[in-house]
Amino acid sequence: MRTILFLGLLAGGILFACSADADRAITISNEGRDAFSMKTTSQVTTNVQNPHDYSGSVYNVIYEAYFVDSTRAGYKSLGDIEDFAKSHQAYGAVEEVPFNADADSLALIYEASVSDMVSALGYSALSTSGRTSLAALSQELLALYQTENPYKDAYDVLVAYESSLSGNPQLTLQDKKILYITAAVLRNDTAIRKPRRKKDRDWELSIGHIAATAYGAGHSEAEAVVYGLGAAFYE
């Protein structure tokens, strides 16, 4: 299903542009080694051009662990997802600002996404240029999803998008951080994590997931992971 190799996290850490990111990569490599090795149905994707790449890696690992833990009493509720994420070994690798996830905000974002993508993205802290950028990416992925193109094509679009952010003068520093985090989570989330018939696509896409992740990313990497997980399991 995925052909992208999970390089670095298990063998020596991911190379990041700044020392703080490198330190955090070492944290993942050393403290999260067992968690990453326990992954089941998918491989983490990486992009060294994204200084927040590990946000997507951590998201993916926690998703995999939570997906199979369906015996939890509050399974799929945002509160339970938040508790599970915060207790997971890999969670310590992402930047966290203390927060309590708000299920009502997630519901508003997700429900808005069904009929109005622009409105859903408006819940984020992105500037007008930032929202325009993320909307354009979302539209490109939506158009691609209407075809039978494989996940590799979506991956290529996302990697190219991430690589373009640093040189975009219309984006603020906050925009870039939010978009880097969102793209990293999205890149890891688009591939499916359950068996499907061969005729089905090998990737998934949700505007609600994109908008919720961007909303969380405006606060911290940890909150992006939690809201992204909440949207992924939203019903």
Coordinates of C-alpha atoms in Angstrom, one line a residue:
M1 CA 0.0 0.0 0.0
R2 CA 2.6 2.5 1.0
T3 CA 6.0 2.4 -0.6
I4 CA 7.5 5.3 1.3
L5 CA 10.1 4.0 3.8
F6 CA 10.1 5.1 7.4
L7 CA 13.7 6.3 7.5
G8 CA 15.5 7.7 10.4
L9 CA 13.2 7.3 13.3
L10 CA 14.2 3.7 14.0
A11 CA 17.8 4.0 12.8
G12 CA 19.1 7.3 14.0
G13 CA 16.6 10.1 14.1
I14 CA 15.3 12.5 11.5
L15 CA 17.6 15.4 10.3
F16 CA 16.0 18.7 11.0
A17 CA 17.0 22.2 10.1
C18 CA 17.5 23.5 13.6
S19 CA 19.1 22.1 16.7
A20 CA 15.9 22.1 18.7
D21 CA 14.2 20.0 16.1
A22 CA 17.2 17.7 16.1
D23 CA 17.0 17.3 19.8
R24 CA 13.4 16.4 19.6
A25 CA 14.1 13.9 16.8
I26 CA 16.6 12.2 19.2
T27 CA 13.9 12.1 21.8
I28 CA 11.7 10.2 19.4
S29 CA 14.4 7.8 18.4
N30 CA 15.5 6.9 21.9
E31 CA 12.2 7.1 23.9
G32 CA 9.8 6.2 21.2
R33 CA 11.7 3.3 19.6
D34 CA 9.4 0.6 21.0
A35 CA 6.2 2.6 20.1
F36 CA 7.3 3.1 16.5
S37 CA 8.4 -0.5 16.1
M38 CA 4.9 -1.6 17.2
K39 CA 3.2 0.0 14.2
T40 CA 1.0 -2.3 12.3
T41 CA -0.7 -1.5 9.0
S42 CA 1.1 1.5 7.7
Q43 CA 4.6 3.1 7.6
V44 CA 5.3 6.6 8.8
T45 CA 6.2 9.0 5.9
T46 CA 8.9 11.6 6.3
N47 CA 10.0 14.9 4.7
V48 CA 13.2 16.5 5.9
Q49 CA 12.1 19.8 4.3
N50 CA 9.4 20.1 7.0
P51 CA 10.8 21.3 10.3
H52 CA 7.7 20.0 12.1
D53 CA 7.7 16.6 10.3
Y54 CA 7.8 14.7 13.6
S55 CA 4.3 16.0 14.4
G56 CA 2.9 13.7 11.6
S57 CA 5.1 10.8 12.7
V58 CA 3.8 11.0 16.3
Y59 CA 0.3 11.4 15.1
N60 CA 0.6 8.3 13.0
V61 CA 2.0 6.2 15.8
I62 CA -0.7 7.2 18.3
Y63 CA -3.4 6.6 15.7
E64 CA -2.1 3.1 15.1
A65 CA -2.1 2.4 18.8
Y66 CA -5.5 3.9 19.5
F67 CA -7.2 2.3 16.4
V68 CA -6.8 -1.2 17.8
D69 CA -7.8 -0.3 21.4
S70 CA -11.5 -0.4 20.7
T71 CA -12.3 -1.9 24.1
R72 CA -11.9 1.5 25.8
A73 CA -15.1 2.7 27.5
G74 CA -15.0 6.1 25.8
Y75 CA -13.6 4.9 22.5
K76 CA -13.7 7.6 19.8
S77 CA -14.8 10.4 22.1
L78 CA -12.4 13.4 22.0
G79 CA -11.8 13.2 25.8
D80 CA -10.8 9.6 25.6
I81 CA -8.6 10.3 22.5
E82 CA -6.9 13.1 24.4
D83 CA -6.3 11.0 27.5
F84 CA -4.9 8.2 25.4
A85 CA -2.6 10.5 23.4
K86 CA -1.2 12.2 26.5
S87 CA -0.4 8.9 28.1
H88 CA 1.4 7.5 25.0
Q89 CA 5.2 7.4 25.0
A90 CA 5.5 9.1 21.6
Y91 CA 3.4 12.1 22.8
G92 CA 6.4 13.5 24.7
A93 CA 8.2 14.3 21.5
V94 CA 5.8 17.1 20.4
E95 CA 5.7 20.6 21.6
E96 CA 2.9 21.0 24.1
V97 CA 1.1 24.0 25.6
P98 CA -1.2 22.9 28.4
F99 CA -4.8 22.5 27.0
N100 CA -8.0 20.7 27.3
A101 CA -9.5 19.6 24.0
D102 CA -13.0 21.0 23.3
A103 CA -15.4 18.5 21.7
D104 CA -17.9 21.3 20.8
S105 CA -15.2 23.2 18.8
L106 CA -14.4 20.0 16.9
A107 CA -18.0 19.4 16.1
L108 CA -18.5 22.9 14.8
I109 CA -15.4 22.6 12.6
Y110 CA -16.3 19.2 11.2
E111 CA -19.9 20.0 10.6
A112 CA -18.9 23.3 8.8
S113 CA -16.5 21.3 6.6
V114 CA -19.4 19.2 5.1
S115 CA -20.8 22.2 3.3
D116 CA -18.3 25.0 3.4
M117 CA -14.6 24.4 3.4
V118 CA -13.7 28.1 3.7
S119 CA -15.8 28.4 6.8
A120 CA -14.2 25.3 8.3
L121 CA -10.7 26.6 7.7
G122 CA -11.7 29.9 9.2
Y123 CA -11.7 28.4 12.7
S124 CA -7.9 28.2 12.4
A125 CA -5.5 31.0 13.4
L126 CA -4.2 31.3 9.8
S127 CA -4.1 34.7 8.1
T128 CA -6.1 35.2 4.9
S129 CA -3.1 34.2 2.9
G130 CA -2.6 31.2 5.0
R131 CA -6.2 30.1 4.6
T132 CA -6.0 30.6 0.9
S133 CA -2.9 28.5 0.7
L134 CA -4.4 25.6 2.7
A135 CA -7.7 25.9 0.7
A136 CA -5.7 25.6 -2.5
L137 CA -3.9 22.5 -1.3
S138 CA -7.2 21.0 -0.1
Q139 CA -8.8 21.6 -3.5
E140 CA -5.9 20.0 -5.3
L141 CA -6.1 16.9 -3.1
L142 CA -9.9 16.8 -3.6
A143 CA -9.5 16.9 -7.4
L144 CA -6.9 14.1 -7.2
Y145 CA -9.1 12.1 -4.9
Q146 CA -11.8 12.1 -7.5
T147 CA -9.5 10.1 -9.8
E148 CA -8.1 6.6 -9.2
N149 CA -4.6 7.9 -8.6
P150 CA -2.6 6.1 -5.9
Y151 CA -1.4 7.5 -2.6
K152 CA 2.0 8.2 -4.1
D153 CA 0.5 11.0 -6.1
A154 CA -1.1 12.6 -3.0
Y155 CA 2.2 12.2 -1.2
D156 CA 4.1 14.0 -4.0
V157 CA 1.6 16.9 -3.9
L158 CA 2.0 17.2 -0.1
V159 CA 5.8 17.0 -0.2
A160 CA 6.0 19.7 -2.9
Y161 CA 3.6 21.9 -0.9
E162 CA 5.7 21.6 2.2
S163 CA 8.9 22.4 0.3
S164 CA 7.3 25.6 -1.1
L165 CA 6.3 27.1 2.3
S166 CA 9.6 28.5 3.4
G167 CA 10.0 30.7 0.4
N168 CA 6.4 32.0 0.3
P169 CA 6.6 35.7 1.3
Q170 CA 2.8 36.0 1.7
L171 CA 2.8 33.7 4.7
T172 CA 3.6 34.8 8.3
L173 CA 5.8 32.8 10.5
Q174 CA 2.7 31.6 12.3
D175 CA 1.1 30.6 9.0
K176 CA 4.1 28.5 8.1
K177 CA 4.2 26.7 11.4
I178 CA 0.5 25.9 11.2
L179 CA 0.8 24.7 7.6
Y180 CA 3.9 22.7 8.3
I181 CA 2.3 20.9 11.2
T182 CA -1.0 20.4 9.3
A183 CA 0.7 19.0 6.2
A184 CA 2.9 16.6 8.2
V185 CA -0.2 15.2 9.9
L186 CA -2.2 15.1 6.7
R187 CA 0.6 13.4 4.8
N188 CA 0.6 10.6 7.4
D189 CA -3.2 10.4 7.7
T190 CA -4.2 10.2 4.1
A191 CA -3.2 6.5 3.7
I192 CA -5.8 4.1 4.9
R193 CA -5.3 2.0 8.0
K194 CA -7.8 -0.8 7.4
P195 CA -8.1 -3.5 4.7
R196 CA -10.0 -2.4 1.6
R197 CA -10.9 -4.2 -1.7
K198 CA -8.3 -3.8 -4.4
K199 CA -10.6 -1.7 -6.5
D200 CA -10.7 1.0 -3.8
R201 CA -8.2 3.8 -3.5
D202 CA -5.3 3.3 -1.2
W203 CA -5.7 6.7 0.5
E204 CA -8.4 8.8 2.2
L205 CA -9.1 12.5 2.6
S206 CA -11.3 14.6 4.9
I207 CA -11.7 18.4 4.8
G208 CA -12.9 18.1 8.4
H209 CA -9.6 16.5 9.4
I210 CA -7.6 19.1 7.6
A211 CA -9.5 22.0 9.3
A212 CA -9.4 20.4 12.7
T213 CA -5.7 19.8 12.5
A214 CA -5.0 23.4 11.4
Y215 CA -7.2 24.6 14.3
G216 CA -5.1 22.6 16.8
A217 CA -1.8 23.6 15.1
G218 CA -2.6 27.2 15.9
H219 CA -2.0 26.4 19.5
S220 CA 0.7 23.7 19.6
E221 CA 1.9 20.5 17.9
A222 CA 0.3 18.4 20.6
E223 CA -3.1 20.0 20.1
A224 CA -2.8 19.5 16.4
V225 CA -2.2 15.8 17.0
V226 CA -5.2 15.5 19.4
Y227 CA -7.6 17.4 17.2
G228 CA -6.4 15.6 14.2
L229 CA -7.0 12.3 15.9
G230 CA -10.4 13.5 17.1
A231 CA -11.4 14.4 13.5
A232 CA -10.1 11.1 12.2
F233 CA -12.4 9.2 14.6
Y234 CA -15.3 11.7 14.4
E235 CA -18.8 10.3 13.8

